[in-house]
Coordinates of C-alpha atoms in Angstrom, one line a residue:
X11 CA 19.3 52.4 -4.5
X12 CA 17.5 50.5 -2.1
X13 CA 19.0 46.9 -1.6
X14 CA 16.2 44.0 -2.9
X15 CA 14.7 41.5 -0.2
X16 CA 14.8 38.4 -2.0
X17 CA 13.3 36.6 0.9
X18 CA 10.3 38.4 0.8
X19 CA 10.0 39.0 -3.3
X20 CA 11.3 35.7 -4.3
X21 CA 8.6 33.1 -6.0
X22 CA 10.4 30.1 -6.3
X23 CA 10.1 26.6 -8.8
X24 CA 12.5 23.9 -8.0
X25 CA 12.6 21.5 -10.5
X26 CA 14.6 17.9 -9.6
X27 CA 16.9 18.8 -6.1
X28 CA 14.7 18.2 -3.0
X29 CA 18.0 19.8 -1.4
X30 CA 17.4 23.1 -3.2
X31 CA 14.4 23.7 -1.8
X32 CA 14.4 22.5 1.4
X33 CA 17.2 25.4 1.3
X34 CA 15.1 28.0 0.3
X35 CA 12.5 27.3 2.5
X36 CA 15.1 27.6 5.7
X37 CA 15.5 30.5 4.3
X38 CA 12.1 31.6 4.6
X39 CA 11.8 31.8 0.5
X40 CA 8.3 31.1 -0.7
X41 CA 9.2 27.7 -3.6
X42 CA 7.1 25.1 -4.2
X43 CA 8.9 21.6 -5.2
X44 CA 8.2 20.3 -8.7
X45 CA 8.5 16.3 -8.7
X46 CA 9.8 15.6 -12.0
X47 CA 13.0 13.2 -13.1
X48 CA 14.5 12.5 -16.9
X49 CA 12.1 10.1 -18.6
X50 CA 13.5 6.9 -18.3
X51 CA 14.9 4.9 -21.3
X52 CA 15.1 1.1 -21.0
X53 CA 17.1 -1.0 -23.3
X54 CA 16.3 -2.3 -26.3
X55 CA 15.9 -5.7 -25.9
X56 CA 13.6 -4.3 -23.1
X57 CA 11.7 -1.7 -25.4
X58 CA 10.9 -4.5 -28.0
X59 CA 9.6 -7.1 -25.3
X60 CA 7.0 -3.8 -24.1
X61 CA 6.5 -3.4 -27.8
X62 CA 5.5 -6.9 -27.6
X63 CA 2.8 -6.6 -25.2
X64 CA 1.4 -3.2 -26.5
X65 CA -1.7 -4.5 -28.7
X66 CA -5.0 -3.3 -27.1
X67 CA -6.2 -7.2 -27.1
X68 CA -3.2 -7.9 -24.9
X69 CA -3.5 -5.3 -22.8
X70 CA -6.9 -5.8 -21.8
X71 CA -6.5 -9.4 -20.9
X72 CA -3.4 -7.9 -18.5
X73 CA -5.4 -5.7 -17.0
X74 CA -7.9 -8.2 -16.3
X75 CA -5.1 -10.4 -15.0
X76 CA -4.0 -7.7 -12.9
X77 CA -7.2 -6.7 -11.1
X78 CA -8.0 -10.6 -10.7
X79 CA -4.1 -11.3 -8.6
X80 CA -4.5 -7.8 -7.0
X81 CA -7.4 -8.4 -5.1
X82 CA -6.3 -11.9 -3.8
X83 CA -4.3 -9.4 -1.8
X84 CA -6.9 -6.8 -0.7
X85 CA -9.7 -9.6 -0.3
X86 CA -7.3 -11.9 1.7
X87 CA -9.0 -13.2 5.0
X88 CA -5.7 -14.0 6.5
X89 CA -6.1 -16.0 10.4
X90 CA -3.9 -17.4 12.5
X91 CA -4.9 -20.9 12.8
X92 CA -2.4 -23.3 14.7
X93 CA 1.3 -23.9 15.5
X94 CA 2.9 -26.8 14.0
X95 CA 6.3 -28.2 13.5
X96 CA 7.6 -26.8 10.3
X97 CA 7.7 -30.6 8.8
X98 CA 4.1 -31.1 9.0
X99 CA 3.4 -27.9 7.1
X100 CA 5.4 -26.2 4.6
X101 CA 6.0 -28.1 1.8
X102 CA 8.8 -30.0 0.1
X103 CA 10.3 -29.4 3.7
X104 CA 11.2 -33.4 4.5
X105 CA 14.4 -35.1 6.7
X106 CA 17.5 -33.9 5.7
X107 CA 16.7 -30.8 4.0
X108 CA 17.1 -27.3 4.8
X109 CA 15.2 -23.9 3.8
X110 CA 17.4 -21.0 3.3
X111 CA 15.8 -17.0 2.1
X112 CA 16.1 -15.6 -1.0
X113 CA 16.9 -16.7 -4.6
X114 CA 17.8 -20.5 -4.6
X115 CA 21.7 -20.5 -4.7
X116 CA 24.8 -23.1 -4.1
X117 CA 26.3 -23.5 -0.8
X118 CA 29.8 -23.0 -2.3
X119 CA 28.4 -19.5 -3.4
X120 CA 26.5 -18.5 0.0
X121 CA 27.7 -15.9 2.5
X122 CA 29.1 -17.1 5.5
X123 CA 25.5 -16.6 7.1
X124 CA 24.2 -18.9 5.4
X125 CA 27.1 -21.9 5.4
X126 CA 27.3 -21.3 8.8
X127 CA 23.2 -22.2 9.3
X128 CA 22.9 -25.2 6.7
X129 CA 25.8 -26.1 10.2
X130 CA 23.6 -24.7 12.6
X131 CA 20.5 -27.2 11.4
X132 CA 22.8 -30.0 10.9
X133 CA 23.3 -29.6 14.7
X134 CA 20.0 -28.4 15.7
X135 CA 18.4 -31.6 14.1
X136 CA 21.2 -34.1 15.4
X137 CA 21.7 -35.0 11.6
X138 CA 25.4 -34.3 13.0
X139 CA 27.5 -34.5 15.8
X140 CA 30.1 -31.8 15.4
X141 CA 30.9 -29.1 12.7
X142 CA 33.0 -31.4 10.8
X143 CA 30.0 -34.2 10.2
X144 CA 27.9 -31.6 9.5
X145 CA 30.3 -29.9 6.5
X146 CA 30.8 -33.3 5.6
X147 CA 27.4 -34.0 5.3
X148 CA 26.5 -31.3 3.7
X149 CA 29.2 -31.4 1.1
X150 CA 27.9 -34.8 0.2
X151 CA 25.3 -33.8 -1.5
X152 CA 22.5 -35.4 1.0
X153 CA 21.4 -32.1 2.1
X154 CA 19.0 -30.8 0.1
X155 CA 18.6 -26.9 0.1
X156 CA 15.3 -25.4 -1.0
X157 CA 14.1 -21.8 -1.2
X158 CA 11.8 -20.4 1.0
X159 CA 9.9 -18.5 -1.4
X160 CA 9.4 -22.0 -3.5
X161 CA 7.8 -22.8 -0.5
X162 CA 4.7 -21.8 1.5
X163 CA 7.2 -20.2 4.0
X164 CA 9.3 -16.9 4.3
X165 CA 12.9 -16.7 5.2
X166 CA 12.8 -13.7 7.4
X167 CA 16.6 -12.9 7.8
X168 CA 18.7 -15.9 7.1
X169 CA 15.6 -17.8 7.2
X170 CA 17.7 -21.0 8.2
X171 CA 14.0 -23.8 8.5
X172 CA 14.5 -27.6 9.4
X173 CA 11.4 -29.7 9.9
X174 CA 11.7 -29.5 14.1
X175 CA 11.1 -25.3 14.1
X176 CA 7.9 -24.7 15.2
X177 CA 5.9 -22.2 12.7
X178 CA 2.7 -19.9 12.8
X179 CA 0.4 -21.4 10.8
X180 CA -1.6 -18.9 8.9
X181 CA -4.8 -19.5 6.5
X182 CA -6.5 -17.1 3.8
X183 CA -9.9 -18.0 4.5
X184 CA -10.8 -16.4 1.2
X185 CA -9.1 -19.2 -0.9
X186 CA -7.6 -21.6 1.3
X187 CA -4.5 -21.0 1.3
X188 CA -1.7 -21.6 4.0
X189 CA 1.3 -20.2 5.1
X190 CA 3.7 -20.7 7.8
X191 CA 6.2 -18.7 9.3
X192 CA 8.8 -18.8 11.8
X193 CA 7.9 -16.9 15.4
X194 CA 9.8 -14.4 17.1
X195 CA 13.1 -16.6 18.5
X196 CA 12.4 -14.3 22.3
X197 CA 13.0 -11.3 24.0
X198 CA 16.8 -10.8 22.9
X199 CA 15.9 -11.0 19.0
X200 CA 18.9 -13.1 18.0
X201 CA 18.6 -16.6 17.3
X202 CA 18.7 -19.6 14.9
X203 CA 16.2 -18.9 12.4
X204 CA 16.4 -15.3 11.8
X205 CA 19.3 -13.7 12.5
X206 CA 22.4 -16.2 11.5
X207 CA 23.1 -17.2 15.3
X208 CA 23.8 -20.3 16.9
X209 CA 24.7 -21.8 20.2
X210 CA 23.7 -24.4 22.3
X211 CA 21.5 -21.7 24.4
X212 CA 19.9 -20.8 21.6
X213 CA 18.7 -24.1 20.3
X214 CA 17.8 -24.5 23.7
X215 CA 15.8 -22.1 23.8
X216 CA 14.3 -23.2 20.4
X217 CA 13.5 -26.2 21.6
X218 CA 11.6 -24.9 25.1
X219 CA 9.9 -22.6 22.8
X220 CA 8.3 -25.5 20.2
X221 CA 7.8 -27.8 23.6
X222 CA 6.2 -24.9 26.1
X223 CA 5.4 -21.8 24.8
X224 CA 3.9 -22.5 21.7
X225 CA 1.5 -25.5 22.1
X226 CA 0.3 -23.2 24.9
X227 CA -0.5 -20.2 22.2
X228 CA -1.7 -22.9 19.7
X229 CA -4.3 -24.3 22.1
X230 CA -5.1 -20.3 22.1
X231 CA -5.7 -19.8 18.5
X232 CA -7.5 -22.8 18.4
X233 CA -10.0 -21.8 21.4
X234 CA -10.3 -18.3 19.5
X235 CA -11.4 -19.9 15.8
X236 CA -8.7 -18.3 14.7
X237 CA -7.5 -15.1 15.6
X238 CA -7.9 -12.3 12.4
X239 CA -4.8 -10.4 11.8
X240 CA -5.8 -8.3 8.9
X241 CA -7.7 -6.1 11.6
X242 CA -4.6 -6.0 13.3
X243 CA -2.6 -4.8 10.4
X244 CA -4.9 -2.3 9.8
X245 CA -5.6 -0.6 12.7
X246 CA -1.6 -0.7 13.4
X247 CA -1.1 0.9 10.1
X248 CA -3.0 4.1 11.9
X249 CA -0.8 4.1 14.3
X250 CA 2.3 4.6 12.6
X251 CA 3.6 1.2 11.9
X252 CA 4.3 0.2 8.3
X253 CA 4.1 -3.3 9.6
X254 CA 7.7 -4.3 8.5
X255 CA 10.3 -2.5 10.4
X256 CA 7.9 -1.7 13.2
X257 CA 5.0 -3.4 14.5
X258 CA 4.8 -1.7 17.7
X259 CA 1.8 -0.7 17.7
X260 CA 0.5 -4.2 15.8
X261 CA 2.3 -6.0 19.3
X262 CA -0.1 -3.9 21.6
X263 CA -3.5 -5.2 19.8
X264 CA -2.1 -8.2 19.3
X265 CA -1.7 -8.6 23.0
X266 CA -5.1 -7.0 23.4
X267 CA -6.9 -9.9 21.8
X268 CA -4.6 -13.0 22.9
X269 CA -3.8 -12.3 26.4
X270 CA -7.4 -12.4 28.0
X271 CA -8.1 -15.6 26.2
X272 CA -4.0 -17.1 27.4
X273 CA -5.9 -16.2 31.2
X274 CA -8.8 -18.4 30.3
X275 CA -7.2 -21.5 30.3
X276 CA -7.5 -24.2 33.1
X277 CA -3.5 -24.6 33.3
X278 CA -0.6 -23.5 36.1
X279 CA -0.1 -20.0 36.0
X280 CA 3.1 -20.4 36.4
X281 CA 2.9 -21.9 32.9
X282 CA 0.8 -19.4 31.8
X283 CA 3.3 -16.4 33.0
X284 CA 5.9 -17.9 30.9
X285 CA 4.1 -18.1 27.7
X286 CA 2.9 -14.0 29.1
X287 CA 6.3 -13.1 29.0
X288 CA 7.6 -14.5 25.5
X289 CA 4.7 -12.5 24.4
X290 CA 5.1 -9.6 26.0
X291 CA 9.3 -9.0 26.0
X292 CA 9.6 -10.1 22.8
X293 CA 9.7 -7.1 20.4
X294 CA 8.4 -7.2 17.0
X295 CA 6.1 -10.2 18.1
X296 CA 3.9 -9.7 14.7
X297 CA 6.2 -9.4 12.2
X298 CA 5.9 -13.0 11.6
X299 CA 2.0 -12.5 11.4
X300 CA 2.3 -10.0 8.9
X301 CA 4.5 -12.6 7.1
X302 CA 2.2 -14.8 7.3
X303 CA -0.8 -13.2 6.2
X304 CA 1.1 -11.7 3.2
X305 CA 2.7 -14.8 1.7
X306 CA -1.0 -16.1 1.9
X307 CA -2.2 -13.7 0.0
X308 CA 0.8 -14.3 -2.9
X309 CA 0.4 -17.9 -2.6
X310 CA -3.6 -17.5 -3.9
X311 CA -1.6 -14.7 -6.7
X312 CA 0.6 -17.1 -8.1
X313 CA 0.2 -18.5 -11.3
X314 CA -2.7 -16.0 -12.6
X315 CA -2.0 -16.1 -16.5
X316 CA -1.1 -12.8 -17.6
X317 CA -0.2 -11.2 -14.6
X318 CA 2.0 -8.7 -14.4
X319 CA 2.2 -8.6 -10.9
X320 CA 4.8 -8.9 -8.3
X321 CA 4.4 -12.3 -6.0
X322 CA 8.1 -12.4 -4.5
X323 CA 10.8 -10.3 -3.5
X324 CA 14.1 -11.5 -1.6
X325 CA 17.7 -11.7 -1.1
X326 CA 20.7 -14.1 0.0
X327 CA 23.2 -11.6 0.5
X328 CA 24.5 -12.4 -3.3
X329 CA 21.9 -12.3 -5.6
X330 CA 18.2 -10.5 -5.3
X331 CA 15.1 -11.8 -7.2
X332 CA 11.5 -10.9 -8.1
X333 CA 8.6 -13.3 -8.7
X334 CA 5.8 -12.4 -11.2
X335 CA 2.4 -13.9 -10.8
X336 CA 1.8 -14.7 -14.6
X337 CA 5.3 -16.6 -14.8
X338 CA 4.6 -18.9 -11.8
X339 CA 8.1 -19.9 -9.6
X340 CA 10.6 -18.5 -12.1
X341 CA 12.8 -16.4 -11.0
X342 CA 14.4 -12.6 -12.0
X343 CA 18.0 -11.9 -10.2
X344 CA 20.4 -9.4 -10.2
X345 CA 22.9 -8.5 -7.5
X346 CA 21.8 -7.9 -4.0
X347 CA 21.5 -4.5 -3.2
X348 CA 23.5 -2.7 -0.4
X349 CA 20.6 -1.1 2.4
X350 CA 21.3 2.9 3.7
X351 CA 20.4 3.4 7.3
X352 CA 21.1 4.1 10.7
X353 CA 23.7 1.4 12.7
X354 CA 22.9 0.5 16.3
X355 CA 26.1 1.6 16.9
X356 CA 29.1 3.7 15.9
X357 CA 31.4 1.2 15.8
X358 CA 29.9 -0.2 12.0
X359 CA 30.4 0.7 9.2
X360 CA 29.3 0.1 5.6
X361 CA 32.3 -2.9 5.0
X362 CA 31.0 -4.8 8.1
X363 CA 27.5 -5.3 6.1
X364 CA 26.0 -7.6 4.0
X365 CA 23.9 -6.9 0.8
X366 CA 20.1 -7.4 1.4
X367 CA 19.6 -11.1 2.7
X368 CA 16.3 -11.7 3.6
X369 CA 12.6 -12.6 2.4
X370 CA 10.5 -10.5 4.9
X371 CA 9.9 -7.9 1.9
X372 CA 7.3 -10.2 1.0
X373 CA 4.6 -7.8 3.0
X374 CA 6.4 -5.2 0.5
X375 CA 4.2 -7.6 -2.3
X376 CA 1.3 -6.8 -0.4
X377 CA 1.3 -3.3 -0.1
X378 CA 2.9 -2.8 3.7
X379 CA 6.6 -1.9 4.8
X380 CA 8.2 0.4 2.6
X381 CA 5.2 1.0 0.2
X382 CA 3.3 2.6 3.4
X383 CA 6.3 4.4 4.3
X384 CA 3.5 7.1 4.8
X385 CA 2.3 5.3 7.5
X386 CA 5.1 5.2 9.6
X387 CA 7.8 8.6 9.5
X388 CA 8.9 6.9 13.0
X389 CA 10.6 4.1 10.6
X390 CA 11.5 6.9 8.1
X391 CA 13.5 9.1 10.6
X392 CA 15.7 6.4 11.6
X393 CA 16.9 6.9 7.7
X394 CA 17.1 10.6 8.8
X395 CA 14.4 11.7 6.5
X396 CA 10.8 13.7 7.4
X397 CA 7.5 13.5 7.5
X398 CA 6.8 15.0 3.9
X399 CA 9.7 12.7 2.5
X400 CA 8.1 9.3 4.0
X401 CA 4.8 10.5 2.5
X402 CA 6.5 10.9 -0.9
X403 CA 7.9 7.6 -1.2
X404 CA 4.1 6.1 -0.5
X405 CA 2.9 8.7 -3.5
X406 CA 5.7 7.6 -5.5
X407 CA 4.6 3.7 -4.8
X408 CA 1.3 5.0 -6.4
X409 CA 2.9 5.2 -9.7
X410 CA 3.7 1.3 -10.2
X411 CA 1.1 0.0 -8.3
X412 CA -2.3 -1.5 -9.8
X413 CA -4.4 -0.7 -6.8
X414 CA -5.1 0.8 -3.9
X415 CA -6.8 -1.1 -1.0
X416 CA -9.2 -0.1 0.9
X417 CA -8.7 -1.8 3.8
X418 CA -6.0 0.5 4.9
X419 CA -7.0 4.0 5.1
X420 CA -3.5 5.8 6.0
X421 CA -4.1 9.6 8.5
X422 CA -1.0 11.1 6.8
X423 CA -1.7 10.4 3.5
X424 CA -5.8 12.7 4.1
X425 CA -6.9 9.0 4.8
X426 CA -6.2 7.7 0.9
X427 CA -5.7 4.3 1.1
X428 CA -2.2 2.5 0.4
X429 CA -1.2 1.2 -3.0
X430 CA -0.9 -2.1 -3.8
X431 CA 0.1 -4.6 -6.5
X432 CA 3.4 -4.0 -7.7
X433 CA 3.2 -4.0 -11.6
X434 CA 6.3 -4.6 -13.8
X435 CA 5.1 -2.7 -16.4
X436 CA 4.9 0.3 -14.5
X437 CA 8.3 0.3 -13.0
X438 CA 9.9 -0.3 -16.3
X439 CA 7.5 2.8 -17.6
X440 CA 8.2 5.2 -15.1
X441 CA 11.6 4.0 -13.7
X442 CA 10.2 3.6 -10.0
X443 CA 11.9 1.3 -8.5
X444 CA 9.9 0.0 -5.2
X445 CA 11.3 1.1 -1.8
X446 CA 11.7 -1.5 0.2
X447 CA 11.9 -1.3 4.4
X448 CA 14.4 -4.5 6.7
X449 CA 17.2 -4.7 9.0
X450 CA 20.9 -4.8 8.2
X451 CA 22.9 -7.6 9.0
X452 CA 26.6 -7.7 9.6
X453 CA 28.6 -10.4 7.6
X454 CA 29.3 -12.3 11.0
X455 CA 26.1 -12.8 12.2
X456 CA 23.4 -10.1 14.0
X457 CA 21.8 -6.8 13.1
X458 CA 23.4 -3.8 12.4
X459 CA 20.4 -1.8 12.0
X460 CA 17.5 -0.7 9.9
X461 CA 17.2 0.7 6.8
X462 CA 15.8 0.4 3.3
X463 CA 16.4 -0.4 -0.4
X464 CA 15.2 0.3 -4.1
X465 CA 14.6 -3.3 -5.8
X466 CA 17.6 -3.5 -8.5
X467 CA 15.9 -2.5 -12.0
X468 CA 17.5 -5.6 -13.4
X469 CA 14.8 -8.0 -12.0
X470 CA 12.2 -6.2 -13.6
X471 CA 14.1 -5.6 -17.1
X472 CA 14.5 -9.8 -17.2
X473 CA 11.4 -10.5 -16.0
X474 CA 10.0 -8.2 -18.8
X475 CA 11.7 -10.2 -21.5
X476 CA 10.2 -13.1 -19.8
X477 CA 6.9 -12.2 -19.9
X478 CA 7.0 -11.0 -23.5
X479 CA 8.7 -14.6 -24.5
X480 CA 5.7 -16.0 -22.9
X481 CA 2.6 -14.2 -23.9
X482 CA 4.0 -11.8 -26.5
X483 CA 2.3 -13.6 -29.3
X484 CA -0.9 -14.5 -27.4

């Protein structure tokens, strides 16, 4: 009896396992991959607050919401307007008081991170003379700590903010709106605001940065109009950035439109070269544009009664929370996830890193980083994973989103443009939690790598409740 070729008669299903068939297929095995998972079952607390919100009346008037806070987002006219110290324009932010990322939380419960920059800032602003005022100080209670993201501000990283850091101001010409973010601390990438650093050389160079570089680039934006970044985004996210992780390409156009103008002005060129190179050796000089441009966007979002959409998304290394835009600032926690990726370098390992700390995921909110994974397998391979899987996270995004927007038409995705909008309702229907793209930080300060993260299902399950408590009845 002749012995059966099952690689040439096989016709294979594979239903859950992408392992399975990416098996087969080595194996030159004709399968196709069915995308299917259990249905997911929430709680019942949880199933009675959607029960809650189920009448047609309701739902119509979410929907409505929705479609109104989503396209804040996809009609933003986000420009970059001005430089300013942080004091003069993000909000709440007065003497003696320090911005910090994620959820709002105790300084007896931070990480180390964190205690160590509510020091840092003590120094940096002279409110203290040595690490022991400062601790002292701080311990006193005069120190107030706010949260970035009850601010007009993001926390990128550690997001450490006193009222001398110079901050990219950025408008949303469509409503008004402003936001202000904290620019790229120089070509090494490790510093005061972002990374959990200090030294004297840093604030140094923190210091020469608000007092040389950046009144030079402010004078820039200012001769410009503005410059408009969501062109930038856009055309970057055709190039393979996702416009969290990487902004490679976003640095190149970005240069593209600023340098010429930083040549027009009637100043020293030696002057000039220096403000050339922050610019150019600095990598990852958007990222705080893209910031920027994003929070704006949320900003206009918040507050939009019956919204079930998703304003805020951050962690401090303890606890991770959500915003929603139809419950205004309050906040949804659970415990900070742990981020999978590639370390910088052999010698880390998973016990040297913290749980997520950061607020940079806001550009998640708006549709960019791990949402477009799609956009950018470049990002995605650093995780180890292909093409097709980067592609499948973006399709997945589809199913909790409320939008798509057009404004960012995506090549690998057959030019479909990304979602965006993420919708609690939908999460807690399908049980998609979104991906979510940032760097890894060890607990002693620095990056450890890249990486990414599913938002913890518990943010969405409270903010659920929430939202049934509030409009349940309506």
């Amino acid at each position: 009896m002749a012995e059966k070729n099952y690689s040439s008669d096989l016709r294979v299903i594979n239903v859950g396992l992408q392992f399975f068939y990416d098996s087969l297929v080595s194996q030159n095995v004709k399968a196709t991959q069915l995308q299917w998972r259990p249905p997911f079952k929430v709680n019942a607390e949880v199933a009675n607050a959607q029960a809650a919100i189920s009448s047609p009346d309701l739902k119509a008037k979410i929907d409505a919401a929705n479609e109104t806070a989503v396209n804040y987002v996809i009609n933003s006219q986000p420009y970059w307007v001005d430089v300013k110290p942080a004091g003069e324009v993000v909000e709440g932010l007065d003497d003696y008081t320090i911005i910090h990322s994620g959820p709002p939380i105790e300084h007896e419960d931070m990480v180390m991170l964190h205690r160590r920059g509510l020091v840092s800032a003590c120094l940096f602003e002279g409110w203290a003379k040595n690490e022991e005022e400062a601790m002292k100080l701080i311990t006193s209670g005069k120190i107030k700590l706010l949260s970035a993201l009850d601010t007009n501000t993001v926390g990128a990283g550690t997001g450490i903010i006193t009222k001398s850091v110079a901050m990219i101001v950025t408008e949303d010409r469509a409503t008004g709106k402003i936001a202000a973010t904290f620019p790229a601390e120089g070509p090494n990438q490790g510093g005061f605001c972002g990374w959990g650093l200090y030294s004297q050389e840093i604030a140094d160079y923190l210091r020469y940065m608000r007092e040389e570089l950046l009144p030079v680039m402010a004078i820039v934006a200012k001769n410009m109009g503005g410059l408009a970044t969501k062109p930038i985004l856009a055309e970057a996210m055709q190039m393979g950035d996702e416009n969290h992780t990487r902004q490679t390409a976003a640095d190149l156009l970005f240069d593209k439109k600023v340098l010429p103008e930083l040549f027009k002005l009637d100043m020293p060129k030696e002057q000039i070269m220096k403000v050339l190179d922050y610019i150019v050796e600095t990598p990852r000089f958007f990222h705080c544009f893209g910031q920027g441009a994003s929070r704006a966007a949320m900003l206009s979002a918040v507050g939009t009664p019956y919204s079930t959409m998703v304003t805020a998304i951050c962690g401090n290394g303890v606890e991770f929370g959500i915003k929603v835009a139809g419950l205004g600032d309050e906040w949804f926690c659970a415990p900070a996830p742990m981020m999978k990726g590639k370390y910088t370098s052999s010698s880390f390992k998973e016990s040297d890193q913290l749980p997520w700390i950061g607020d940079s995921c806001v550009v998640e909110c708006a549709g960019m980083g791990g949402i477009a994974a799609g956009a950018s397998p470049i990002v995605c391979n650093l995780r180890g994973l292909k093409l097709k899987d980067a592609i499948g996270i973006s399709r997945e995004m589809e199913q909790i989103c409320i939008a798509r927007n057009y404004n960012f038409p995506i090549p690998n995705l057959d030019f479909d443009f990304l979602p965006v909008g993420i919708d609690i309702r939908k999460v807690l229907e399908t049980g998609i939690c979104p991906e979510i793209h940032g760097g890894m930080f060890n607990y002693t300060g620095g990056l450890m790598g890249a990486g990414s993260a599913r938002v913890p299902m518990l943010c969405f399950e409270k903010a659920m409740k929430r939202f049934a408590e509030k409009y349940g009845n309506a």
